[in-house]
Tab-separated table of C-alpha atoms and ligand atoms in Angstrom:
chain	number	residue	atom	x	y	z
H	350	MET	CA	68.863	79.168	126.436
H	351	SER	CA	71.910	79.958	128.552
H	352	SER	CA	74.362	82.662	127.499
H	353	SER	CA	76.976	79.965	126.790
H	354	ASP	CA	74.647	78.628	124.075
H	355	LYS	CA	74.637	82.004	122.351
H	356	VAL	CA	75.986	81.939	118.836
H	357	GLU	CA	77.445	84.840	116.946
H	358	THR	CA	76.484	84.953	113.294
H	359	LEU	CA	79.513	87.107	112.492
H	360	ARG	CA	82.404	88.498	114.485
H	361	TRP	CA	85.514	90.489	113.754
H	362	VAL	CA	88.668	89.136	115.347
H	363	GLY	CA	91.562	91.473	116.085
H	364	ASP	CA	92.178	95.056	115.077
H	365	VAL	CA	92.595	96.587	111.598
H	366	ASP	CA	94.713	93.645	110.476
H	367	GLY	CA	92.153	91.176	111.812
H	368	HIS	CA	89.670	88.935	110.043
H	369	LEU	CA	86.011	88.032	109.867
H	370	VAL	CA	84.625	84.835	111.376
H	371	LEU	CA	81.150	83.713	110.419
H	372	ILE	CA	78.945	80.696	110.946
H	373	ASP	CA	78.875	78.659	107.741
H	374	GLN	CA	75.088	78.464	107.434
H	375	THR	CA	75.227	75.971	104.565
H	376	LYS	CA	76.288	73.335	107.119
H	377	LEU	CA	73.420	73.867	109.571
H	378	PRO	CA	71.586	72.216	111.213
H	379	VAL	CA	73.792	69.112	111.039
H	380	GLU	CA	77.166	70.744	111.643
H	381	PHE	CA	78.087	73.943	113.461
H	382	GLN	CA	81.166	75.214	111.646
H	383	GLU	CA	82.759	78.636	111.676
H	384	LEU	CA	84.540	80.025	108.651
H	385	GLU	CA	87.455	82.465	108.768
H	386	CYS	CA	87.472	85.055	105.999
H	387	ARG	CA	90.874	86.668	105.521
H	388	SER	CA	90.506	87.809	101.907
H	389	LEU	CA	87.970	89.832	99.986
H	390	GLU	CA	87.361	86.831	97.716
H	391	GLN	CA	86.441	84.678	100.724
H	392	VAL	CA	83.903	87.249	101.901
H	393	TRP	CA	82.421	87.478	98.391
H	394	GLU	CA	82.193	83.689	98.132
H	395	ALA	CA	80.602	83.401	101.582
H	396	ILE	CA	77.876	85.877	100.573
H	397	LYS	CA	77.359	84.360	97.106
H	398	GLN	CA	77.104	80.786	98.421
H	399	LEU	CA	74.795	81.800	101.320
H	400	ARG	CA	77.331	80.802	103.982
H	401	VAL	CA	76.287	84.165	105.396
H	402	ARG	CA	72.830	85.226	104.274
H	403	GLY	CA	69.818	87.276	105.266
H	404	ALA	CA	69.696	90.931	104.271
H	405	PRO	CA	71.160	92.590	107.399
H	406	ALA	CA	73.884	89.936	107.849
H	407	ILE	CA	74.966	90.389	104.231
H	408	GLY	CA	75.324	94.127	104.865
H	409	ILE	CA	77.396	93.540	108.002
H	410	ALA	CA	79.661	91.046	106.200
H	411	ALA	CA	80.144	93.532	103.359
H	412	GLY	CA	81.208	96.268	105.797
H	413	TYR	CA	83.893	94.005	107.250
H	414	GLY	CA	84.727	92.793	103.734
H	415	VAL	CA	85.680	96.331	102.772
H	416	CYS	CA	88.012	96.479	105.811
H	417	ILE	CA	89.721	93.325	104.567
H	418	GLY	CA	89.894	94.730	101.035
H	419	ILE	CA	91.941	97.756	102.126
H	420	GLN	CA	94.259	95.959	104.539
H	421	ARG	CA	97.278	96.088	102.234
H	422	ALA	CA	96.952	99.773	101.347
H	423	VAL	CA	100.034	101.698	102.430
H	424	ASP	CA	99.046	105.244	101.536
H	425	GLU	CA	95.917	107.304	101.082
H	426	ASN	CA	95.753	106.809	97.290
H	427	ALA	CA	96.045	103.065	97.665
H	428	VAL	CA	93.289	103.062	100.310
H	429	PHE	CA	90.868	104.823	97.981
H	430	ALA	CA	91.821	102.647	94.998
H	431	GLN	CA	91.387	99.420	96.983
H	432	LEU	CA	88.217	100.678	98.621
H	433	SER	CA	86.623	101.372	95.274
H	434	LYS	CA	87.662	97.960	93.899
H	435	SER	CA	86.396	96.161	97.021
H	436	VAL	CA	83.044	97.961	96.995
H	437	ASP	CA	82.473	97.262	93.284
H	438	TYR	CA	83.417	93.622	93.714
H	439	LEU	CA	81.265	92.951	96.784
H	440	ALA	CA	78.335	94.661	95.052
H	441	THR	CA	78.351	91.848	92.459
H	442	SER	CA	77.734	89.116	95.055
H	443	ARG	CA	73.947	89.261	95.424
H	444	PRO	CA	71.559	91.807	93.866
H	445	THR	CA	68.314	91.834	95.858
H	446	ALA	CA	68.992	92.687	99.510
H	447	VAL	CA	69.497	96.436	99.630
H	448	ASN	CA	71.341	96.182	102.951
H	449	LEU	CA	74.422	95.117	100.977
H	450	PHE	CA	74.428	98.338	98.941
H	451	TRP	CA	73.390	100.410	101.947
H	452	ALA	CA	76.408	99.150	103.919
H	453	LEU	CA	78.801	99.623	100.986
H	454	ASP	CA	77.521	103.188	100.455
H	455	ARG	CA	78.002	103.863	104.130
H	456	MET	CA	81.603	102.643	104.029
H	457	LYS	CA	82.274	104.799	100.947
H	458	ALA	CA	80.694	107.863	102.533
H	459	LYS	CA	82.778	107.397	105.684
H	460	ALA	CA	85.963	107.137	103.622
H	461	SER	CA	85.091	110.266	101.630
H	462	SER	CA	84.770	112.222	104.856
H	463	LEU	CA	88.368	111.259	105.713
H	464	LYS	CA	90.139	112.533	102.603
H	465	GLY	CA	93.591	113.872	103.442
H	466	GLU	CA	94.110	111.582	106.432
H	467	SER	CA	96.721	108.830	106.679
H	468	ALA	CA	96.058	105.300	105.415
H	469	ALA	CA	96.263	104.014	108.993
H	470	SER	CA	93.646	106.406	110.316
H	471	ILE	CA	91.271	105.785	107.389
H	472	ARG	CA	91.576	102.032	107.885
H	473	SER	CA	90.890	102.302	111.565
H	474	ALA	CA	87.906	104.639	111.031
H	475	LEU	CA	86.453	102.234	108.467
H	476	LEU	CA	86.752	99.325	110.873
H	477	ALA	CA	84.919	101.442	113.448
H	478	GLU	CA	82.215	102.119	110.856
H	479	ALA	CA	81.816	98.401	110.087
H	480	ARG	CA	81.566	97.713	113.813
H	481	SER	CA	78.886	100.423	114.096
H	482	ILE	CA	76.837	98.846	111.294
H	483	HIS	CA	77.061	95.569	113.234
H	484	GLU	CA	76.154	97.083	116.614
H	485	GLU	CA	73.326	99.213	115.230
H	486	ASP	CA	71.780	96.134	113.641
H	487	ARG	CA	71.813	94.377	117.003
H	488	ALA	CA	69.937	97.276	118.581
H	489	MET	CA	67.484	97.575	115.678
H	490	CYS	CA	66.601	93.881	115.893
H	491	HIS	CA	65.799	94.114	119.607
H	492	ALA	CA	63.662	97.208	118.999
H	493	ILE	CA	61.779	95.444	116.183
H	494	GLY	CA	61.053	92.605	118.604
H	495	ARG	CA	59.639	94.998	121.195
H	496	HIS	CA	57.332	96.714	118.688
H	497	GLY	CA	56.282	93.476	117.028
H	498	ALA	CA	55.531	91.564	120.210
H	499	THR	CA	52.650	93.964	120.905
H	500	LEU	CA	50.874	92.343	117.935
H	501	LEU	CA	50.947	88.823	119.377
H	502	ARG	CA	48.638	87.367	121.988
H	503	ASP	CA	49.444	84.550	124.379
H	504	GLY	CA	48.552	81.200	122.805
H	505	GLN	CA	48.555	82.468	119.254
H	506	GLY	CA	49.775	80.575	116.182
H	507	VAL	CA	52.077	82.392	113.749
H	508	LEU	CA	53.533	81.415	110.400
H	509	THR	CA	56.940	82.483	109.118
H	510	HIS	CA	58.837	81.878	105.890
H	511	CYS	CA	62.583	81.565	105.236
H	512	ASN	CA	64.906	82.688	108.021
H	513	ALA	CA	64.681	86.180	109.462
H	514	GLY	CA	66.398	85.244	112.701
H	515	GLY	CA	69.654	85.831	114.510
H	516	LEU	CA	71.451	84.021	111.691
H	517	ALA	CA	70.186	86.606	109.196
H	518	THR	CA	71.207	89.577	111.342
H	519	ALA	CA	73.676	90.621	114.037
H	520	GLU	CA	71.490	88.921	116.646
H	521	TYR	CA	67.853	88.050	117.438
H	522	GLY	CA	66.583	88.700	113.908
H	523	THR	CA	63.616	90.640	112.628
H	524	ALA	CA	60.586	88.321	112.332
H	525	LEU	CA	62.087	85.879	114.847
H	526	SER	CA	62.930	88.734	117.191
H	527	VAL	CA	59.176	89.258	117.523
H	528	PHE	CA	58.750	85.639	118.652
H	529	PHE	CA	61.770	85.742	120.972
H	530	THR	CA	60.543	88.957	122.572
H	531	ALA	CA	57.020	87.593	122.985
H	532	GLN	CA	58.559	84.577	124.711
H	533	ASP	CA	60.699	86.857	126.933
H	534	GLU	CA	57.451	88.618	127.892
H	535	GLY	CA	55.942	85.305	128.976
H	536	LYS	CA	53.691	84.735	125.963
H	537	HIS	CA	53.437	81.282	124.493
H	538	VAL	CA	53.467	81.461	120.700
H	539	ARG	CA	53.252	78.485	118.405
H	540	VAL	CA	55.343	79.066	115.312
H	541	PHE	CA	54.684	77.274	112.028
H	542	VAL	CA	57.774	77.304	109.828
H	543	ASP	CA	57.655	76.908	106.056
H	544	GLU	CA	60.567	74.719	105.027
H	545	THR	CA	61.299	77.274	102.230
H	546	ARG	CA	62.309	75.479	99.085
H	547	PRO	CA	64.684	75.304	97.351
H	548	LEU	CA	67.404	75.971	99.945
H	549	LEU	CA	65.357	75.152	103.048
H	550	GLN	CA	66.290	78.170	105.168
H	551	GLY	CA	63.091	77.570	107.157
H	552	ALA	CA	63.779	73.912	107.892
H	553	ARG	CA	67.529	74.195	108.344
H	554	LEU	CA	67.897	77.563	110.045
H	555	THR	CA	64.617	78.901	111.457
H	556	ALA	CA	63.592	75.572	112.987
H	557	TRP	CA	67.127	75.305	114.430
H	558	GLU	CA	66.975	78.764	116.010
H	559	LEU	CA	63.461	78.372	117.395
H	560	THR	CA	63.943	74.908	118.889
H	561	ARG	CA	67.232	75.986	120.527
H	562	ARG	CA	65.182	78.603	122.354
H	563	ASN	CA	62.428	76.156	123.252
H	564	ILE	CA	59.823	77.912	121.158
H	565	ASP	CA	56.854	75.737	120.184
H	566	THR	CA	57.868	75.017	116.571
H	567	THR	CA	56.084	73.079	113.838
H	568	LEU	CA	57.750	72.573	110.472
H	569	ILE	CA	55.579	72.366	107.348
H	570	CYS	CA	56.239	72.100	103.625
H	571	ASP	CA	55.591	75.363	101.776
H	572	SER	CA	52.593	73.824	100.027
H	573	MET	CA	50.861	73.196	103.366
H	574	ALA	CA	50.387	76.835	104.368
H	575	ALA	CA	46.863	77.154	102.951
H	576	GLN	CA	45.685	74.059	104.773
H	577	VAL	CA	47.243	75.239	108.049
H	578	MET	CA	45.447	78.578	107.638
H	579	ARG	CA	42.121	76.952	106.793
H	580	GLU	CA	42.407	74.778	109.910
H	581	GLY	CA	42.692	77.957	111.996
H	582	LYS	CA	46.145	77.128	113.298
H	583	VAL	CA	47.691	80.545	112.620
H	584	GLN	CA	46.380	83.998	113.454
H	585	ALA	CA	49.245	86.011	111.947
H	586	VAL	CA	52.071	85.722	109.423
H	587	ILE	CA	55.386	87.516	109.989
H	588	THR	CA	58.340	87.435	107.587
H	589	GLY	CA	61.440	89.520	106.985
H	590	ALA	CA	62.283	91.508	103.845
H	591	ASP	CA	65.266	92.037	101.578
H	592	ARG	CA	64.254	95.346	100.036
H	593	ILE	CA	61.218	97.570	100.593
H	594	ALA	CA	60.337	100.119	97.910
H	595	ALA	CA	59.044	103.619	98.702
H	596	ASN	CA	55.408	102.506	98.338
H	597	GLY	CA	55.892	99.501	100.687
H	598	ASP	CA	56.136	96.733	98.078
H	599	SER	CA	58.468	94.243	99.767
H	600	ALA	CA	60.882	91.713	98.301
H	601	ASN	CA	61.541	88.642	100.396
H	602	LYS	CA	62.382	84.975	99.871
H	603	ILE	CA	60.549	83.297	97.011
H	604	GLY	CA	57.191	82.061	98.251
H	605	THR	CA	56.491	85.030	100.509
H	606	TYR	CA	54.080	86.583	98.002
H	607	SER	CA	51.976	83.435	97.845
H	608	ILE	CA	51.823	83.301	101.648
H	609	ALA	CA	50.635	86.920	101.724
H	610	VAL	CA	47.899	86.173	99.169
H	611	LEU	CA	46.843	83.108	101.163
H	612	ALA	CA	46.782	85.133	104.368
H	613	ARG	CA	44.510	87.707	102.707
H	614	ALA	CA	42.203	84.933	101.453
H	615	HIS	CA	41.890	83.615	105.010
H	616	GLY	CA	41.528	87.006	106.722
H	617	ILE	CA	44.862	86.609	108.532
H	618	PRO	CA	47.120	89.675	108.991
H	619	PHE	CA	50.421	89.527	107.127
H	620	TYR	CA	53.308	91.540	108.628
H	621	ILE	CA	56.814	92.328	107.455
H	622	ALA	CA	59.515	92.930	110.080
H	623	ALA	CA	62.525	94.900	108.824
H	624	PRO	CA	65.031	97.524	109.937
H	625	SER	CA	65.303	100.931	108.265
H	626	SER	CA	68.412	99.679	106.400
H	627	THR	CA	66.108	97.440	104.316
H	628	PHE	CA	64.113	100.342	102.834
H	629	ASP	CA	65.095	101.621	99.413
H	630	LEU	CA	63.234	104.883	99.018
H	631	SER	CA	65.057	105.578	95.760
H	632	ILE	CA	62.728	103.185	93.970
H	633	SER	CA	59.053	103.970	93.726
H	634	ASP	CA	57.652	100.442	93.699
H	635	GLY	CA	58.501	96.758	93.729
H	636	SER	CA	58.684	96.349	89.956
H	637	LYS	CA	62.117	98.003	90.111
H	638	ILE	CA	63.588	95.596	92.682
H	639	PRO	CA	66.211	93.358	91.036
H	640	ILE	CA	65.347	89.709	91.604
H	641	GLU	CA	68.270	87.322	91.953
H	642	GLU	CA	68.143	84.223	89.777
H	643	ARG	CA	70.118	81.291	91.106
H	644	ALA	CA	71.580	78.135	89.641
H	645	ALA	CA	69.317	75.384	88.307
H	646	ASP	CA	70.965	72.688	90.405
H	647	GLU	CA	69.503	74.207	93.585
H	648	ILE	CA	66.222	72.798	92.268
H	649	THR	CA	67.351	69.730	90.352
H	650	HIS	CA	69.768	68.478	93.023
H	651	GLY	CA	68.084	69.770	96.141
H	652	PHE	CA	68.665	66.993	98.624
H	653	GLY	CA	72.179	65.858	97.862
H	654	ARG	CA	71.000	63.813	94.908
H	655	GLN	CA	69.398	64.387	91.543
H	656	THR	CA	65.652	64.975	91.924
H	657	ALA	CA	64.722	66.018	88.356
H	658	PRO	CA	65.465	64.680	84.880
H	659	THR	CA	68.764	65.752	83.366
H	660	GLY	CA	68.395	68.761	81.082
H	661	VAL	CA	64.932	69.890	82.233
H	662	ASN	CA	64.376	73.663	81.956
H	663	VAL	CA	64.519	75.329	85.358
H	664	TYR	CA	63.553	78.810	86.517
H	665	ASN	CA	64.910	79.711	89.964
H	666	PRO	CA	64.096	83.252	91.138
H	667	ALA	CA	65.337	83.545	94.725
H	668	PHE	CA	62.915	86.306	95.751
H	669	ASP	CA	59.456	87.656	94.997
H	670	VAL	CA	57.720	90.931	95.715
H	671	THR	CA	54.648	91.195	97.914
H	672	PRO	CA	52.533	94.222	96.950
H	673	ALA	CA	52.050	96.731	99.763
H	674	GLU	CA	48.271	96.223	99.712
H	675	TYR	CA	48.739	92.728	101.193
H	676	ILE	CA	50.840	93.963	104.110
H	677	GLN	CA	48.931	94.886	107.256
H	678	ALA	CA	51.920	96.633	108.826
H	679	ILE	CA	55.698	96.825	108.600
H	680	ILE	CA	57.401	96.387	111.960
H	681	THR	CA	60.523	98.567	112.134
H	682	GLU	CA	62.878	99.605	114.931
H	683	ARG	CA	61.094	102.965	114.907
H	684	GLY	CA	57.637	101.499	115.340
H	685	LEU	CA	54.847	100.104	113.204
H	686	ILE	CA	54.149	101.414	109.715
H	687	ALA	CA	50.401	101.068	109.102
H	688	PRO	CA	48.721	101.531	106.780
H	689	VAL	CA	51.584	100.728	104.438
H	690	SER	CA	51.933	103.729	102.137
H	691	GLU	CA	54.728	106.004	100.993
H	692	ALA	CA	53.524	108.752	103.329
H	693	SER	CA	53.475	106.541	106.430
H	694	ILE	CA	56.828	104.959	105.538
H	695	ARG	CA	58.463	108.371	105.186
H	696	GLN	CA	56.845	109.594	108.365
H	697	VAL	CA	57.939	106.650	110.552
H	698	LEU	CA	61.439	106.535	109.058
H	699	GLY	CA	61.788	110.305	109.441
H	700	ARG	CA	62.604	110.750	105.742
H	701	GLU	CA	59.768	113.066	104.709
V	1317	MRU	O1	68.500	83.978	100.248
V	1317	MRU	P1	68.509	84.394	101.683
V	1317	MRU	O2	68.576	83.243	102.620
V	1317	MRU	O3	69.559	85.433	101.952
V	1317	MRU	O4	67.099	85.090	101.895
V	1317	MRU	C1	66.833	85.682	103.136
V	1317	MRU	C2	65.463	86.215	103.284
V	1317	MRU	O5	64.677	86.218	102.365
V	1317	MRU	C3	65.130	86.844	104.606
V	1317	MRU	O6	63.770	86.685	104.889
V	1317	MRU	C4	65.445	88.347	104.552
V	1317	MRU	O7	66.746	88.551	104.124
V	1317	MRU	C5	65.228	89.004	105.861
V	1317	MRU	S1	66.442	88.580	107.033
V	1317	MRU	C6	66.159	89.465	108.454
């Protein structure tokens, strides 16, 4: 892929009075459309409707969202009032990915350290903080790729679920960063992509990212994973995560847990790739991770037309939790966490 083909999931345009531009991921892979967010409500809607999605990208959007939320503040009191309103509002957009709350906490903490300064200097420091969250994510994704690529051999088949790619992060992704880095190192990896019902992030987004980079990509329906494993086509599974509890239980897109169980049944290692911003050490285990429930029509009207009888009961949890015991290792920007336990997590993350 040439550098002119590079796409930016999110970018800030201008200075403190600027705006956020993001790829509207609901339109991919058919249309490539960018969306300008100039109000807090637009940022909230973009996160809620998955125009921007993926745990790290949601956190980055929220950081810039706060900058938009305080743009009209003329004095210090107004900055803090608008900051608090913006943070509370953005926090209601999606509940599962902890990166959202991590980024909002970071913006709040930065503002608190600036008490007594002028509105203009607080606004400019908060924009710098949002830019840092963005830049740090870029670096973390590349580091995850370097650590993860050591796990893959030339010629290997790998399965992934949902989209943990450049579109879900500042750039390169987490799980997909491992494949991109392996490719950069000259390894040929064959990636099987679950389509990821109901919103098809695998088919629409992961397959789009991988094929643009000429990675050997094979799309399958979610229900085909067991058969693909039994046929010996994959030797590893790598997915991203939305929130990892202190004991290593990991929430990710609905369907991830079943893939992990299938991988165990077939003796295939299952890995999670995630930056340190995805860990929530304040919760002891996965039972405390809030699971987002989404609208019924994502299931009943999945392909632009009605695909289920009117009025049928629907349950649509957007995420599930894979117990730590099914995870061979967690690939972070600081290295591999294995075995997955609270002690090893704290040790690798430096939060003992
Ligand atoms: O509902 P989504 O599309 O935001 O879900 C995204 C995922 O589950 C990703 O796997 C996860 O956020 C990791 S992204 C690096």
